[in-house]
Short mmCIF file of C-alpha atoms in Angstrom, two decimals:
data_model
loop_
_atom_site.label_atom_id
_atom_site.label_comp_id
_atom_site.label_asym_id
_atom_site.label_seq_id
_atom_site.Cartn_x
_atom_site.Cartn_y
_atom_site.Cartn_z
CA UNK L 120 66.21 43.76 47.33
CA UNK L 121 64.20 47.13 48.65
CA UNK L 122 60.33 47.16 48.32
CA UNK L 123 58.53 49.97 49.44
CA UNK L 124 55.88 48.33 51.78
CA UNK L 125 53.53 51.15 51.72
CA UNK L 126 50.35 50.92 54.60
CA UNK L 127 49.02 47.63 53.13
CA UNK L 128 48.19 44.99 55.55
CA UNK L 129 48.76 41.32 55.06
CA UNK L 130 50.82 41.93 52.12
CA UNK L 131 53.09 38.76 51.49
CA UNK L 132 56.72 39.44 50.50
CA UNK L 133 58.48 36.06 49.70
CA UNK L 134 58.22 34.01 52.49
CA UNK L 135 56.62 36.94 54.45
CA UNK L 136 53.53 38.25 55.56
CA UNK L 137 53.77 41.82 56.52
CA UNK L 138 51.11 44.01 58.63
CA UNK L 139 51.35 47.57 59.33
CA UNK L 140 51.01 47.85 63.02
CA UNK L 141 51.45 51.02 63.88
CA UNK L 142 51.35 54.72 61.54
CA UNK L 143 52.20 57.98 62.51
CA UNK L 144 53.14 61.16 60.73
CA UNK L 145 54.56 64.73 61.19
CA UNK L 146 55.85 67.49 59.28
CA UNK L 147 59.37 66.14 59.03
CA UNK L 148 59.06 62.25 58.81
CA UNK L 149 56.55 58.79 59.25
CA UNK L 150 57.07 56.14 61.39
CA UNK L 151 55.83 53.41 60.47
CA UNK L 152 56.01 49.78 62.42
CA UNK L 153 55.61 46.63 60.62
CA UNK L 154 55.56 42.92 61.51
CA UNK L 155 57.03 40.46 59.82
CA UNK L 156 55.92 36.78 59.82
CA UNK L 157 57.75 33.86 58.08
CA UNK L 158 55.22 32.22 56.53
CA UNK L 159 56.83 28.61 57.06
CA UNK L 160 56.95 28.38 60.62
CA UNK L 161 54.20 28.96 63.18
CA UNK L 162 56.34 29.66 66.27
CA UNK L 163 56.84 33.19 67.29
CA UNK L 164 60.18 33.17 67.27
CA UNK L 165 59.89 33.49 63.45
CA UNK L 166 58.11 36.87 64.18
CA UNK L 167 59.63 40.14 64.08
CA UNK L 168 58.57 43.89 64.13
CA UNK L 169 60.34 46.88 62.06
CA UNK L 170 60.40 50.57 62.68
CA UNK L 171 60.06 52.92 59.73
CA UNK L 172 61.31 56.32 59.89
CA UNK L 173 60.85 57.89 56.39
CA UNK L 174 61.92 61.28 56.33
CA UNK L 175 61.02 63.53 53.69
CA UNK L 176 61.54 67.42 55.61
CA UNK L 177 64.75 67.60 53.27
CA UNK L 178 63.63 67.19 49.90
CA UNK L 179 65.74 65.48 47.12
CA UNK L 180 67.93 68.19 45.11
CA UNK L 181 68.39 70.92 48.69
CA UNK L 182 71.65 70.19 49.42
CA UNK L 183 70.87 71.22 53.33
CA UNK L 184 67.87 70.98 55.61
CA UNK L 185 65.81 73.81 55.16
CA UNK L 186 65.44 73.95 58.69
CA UNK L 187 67.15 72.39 61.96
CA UNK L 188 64.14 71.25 63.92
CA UNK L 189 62.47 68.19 61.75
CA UNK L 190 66.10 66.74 61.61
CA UNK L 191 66.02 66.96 65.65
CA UNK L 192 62.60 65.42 65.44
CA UNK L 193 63.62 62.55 63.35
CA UNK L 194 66.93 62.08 65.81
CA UNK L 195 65.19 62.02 68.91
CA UNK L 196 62.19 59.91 67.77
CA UNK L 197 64.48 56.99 67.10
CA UNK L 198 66.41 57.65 69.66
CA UNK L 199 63.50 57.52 71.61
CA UNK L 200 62.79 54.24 69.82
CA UNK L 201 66.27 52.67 70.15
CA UNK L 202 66.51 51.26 73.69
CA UNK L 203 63.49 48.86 73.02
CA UNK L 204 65.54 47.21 70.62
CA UNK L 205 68.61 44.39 71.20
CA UNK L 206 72.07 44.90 69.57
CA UNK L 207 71.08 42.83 66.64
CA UNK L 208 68.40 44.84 65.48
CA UNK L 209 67.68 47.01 62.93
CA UNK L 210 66.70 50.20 62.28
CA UNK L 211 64.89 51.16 58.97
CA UNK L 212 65.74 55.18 58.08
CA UNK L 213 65.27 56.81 54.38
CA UNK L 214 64.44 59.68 52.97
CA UNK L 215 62.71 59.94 49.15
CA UNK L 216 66.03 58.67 47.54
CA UNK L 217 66.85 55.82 50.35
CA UNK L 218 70.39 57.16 50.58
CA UNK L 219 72.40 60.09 51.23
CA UNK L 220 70.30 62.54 53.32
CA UNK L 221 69.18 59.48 55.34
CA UNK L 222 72.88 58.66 55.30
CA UNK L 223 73.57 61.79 57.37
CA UNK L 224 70.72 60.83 59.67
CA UNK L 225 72.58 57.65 59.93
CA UNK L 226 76.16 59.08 61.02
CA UNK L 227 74.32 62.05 63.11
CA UNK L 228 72.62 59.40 65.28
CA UNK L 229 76.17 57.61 65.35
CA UNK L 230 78.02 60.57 66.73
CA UNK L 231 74.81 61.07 69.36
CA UNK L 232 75.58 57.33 70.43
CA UNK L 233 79.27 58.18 69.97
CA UNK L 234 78.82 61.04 72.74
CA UNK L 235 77.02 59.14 75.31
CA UNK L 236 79.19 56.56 74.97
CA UNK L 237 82.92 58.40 75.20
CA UNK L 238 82.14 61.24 77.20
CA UNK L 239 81.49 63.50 74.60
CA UNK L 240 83.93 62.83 71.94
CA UNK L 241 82.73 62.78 68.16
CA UNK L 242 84.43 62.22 64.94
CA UNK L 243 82.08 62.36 62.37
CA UNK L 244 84.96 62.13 59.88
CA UNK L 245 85.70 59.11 60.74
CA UNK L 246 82.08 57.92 61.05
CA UNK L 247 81.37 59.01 57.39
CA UNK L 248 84.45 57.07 56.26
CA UNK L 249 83.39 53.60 58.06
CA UNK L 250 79.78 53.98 56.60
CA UNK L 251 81.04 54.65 53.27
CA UNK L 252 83.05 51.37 53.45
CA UNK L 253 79.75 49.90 53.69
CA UNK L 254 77.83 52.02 51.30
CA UNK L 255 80.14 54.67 48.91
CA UNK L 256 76.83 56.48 48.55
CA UNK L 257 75.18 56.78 51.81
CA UNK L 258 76.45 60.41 52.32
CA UNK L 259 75.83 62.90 48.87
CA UNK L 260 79.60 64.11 48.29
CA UNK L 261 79.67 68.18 47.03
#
């Protein structure tokens, strides 16, 4: 289940209290960082921190970016964010729908990992496909 969390602080969510740690906005997108705190235990170990990218420079209904730069921006600010985190952690993108333009954000920053990773070879083809096992929808079909 999604719910938007908004810049509330101390808003509990089942079994979890959320703050808003940290807000900032642009042009193209906000990043927003939460923490998480299972109510139920005390120990820290039952505390975790989200990053929010919400990007709203390409507007539900265009079906391209109006312009190249705020989808740069949104790329290399979690990139940027990235190496703080550990293998099993998320990272929270969307865009005013949830899906599909911050699908292509999704497989963009794939084929950017892809590149550093192999030497420069990309196949966003077969990126799209493997997300879309995952999610038919997370990349708008024309």
């Amino acid at each position: 289940t999604c719910q938007y969390l908004g810049s509330s602080d101390g808003k509990q969510i089942g079994k979890f209290k959320v703050n808003c740690i940290h807000e900032k906005q642009n042009k193209a997108f906000q990043e927003k960082c939460f923490s998480f705190k299972d109510v139920n235990h005390e120990d820290e170990d039952y505390l975790t921190t989200i990053r929010q990218f919400e990007f709203f420079a390409w507007r539900d209904g265009e079906d391209t970016p109006v312009a190249v730069q705020p989808m740069l921006d949104i790329l290399e600010a979690v990139n940027r964010w990235q190496p703080h985190l550990g293998e099993t952690r998320p990272i929270l993108i969307h865009c005013e729908s949830g899906y599909r333009r911050s699908g292509v954000v999704a497989v963009l920053l794939n084929e950017v990992h892809r590149v550093q990773d192999n030497k420069g070879q990309i196949n966003i083809v077969d990126s799209v496909k493997t997300m879309k096992q995952r999610n038919k929808d997370i990349v708008q079909n024309s």
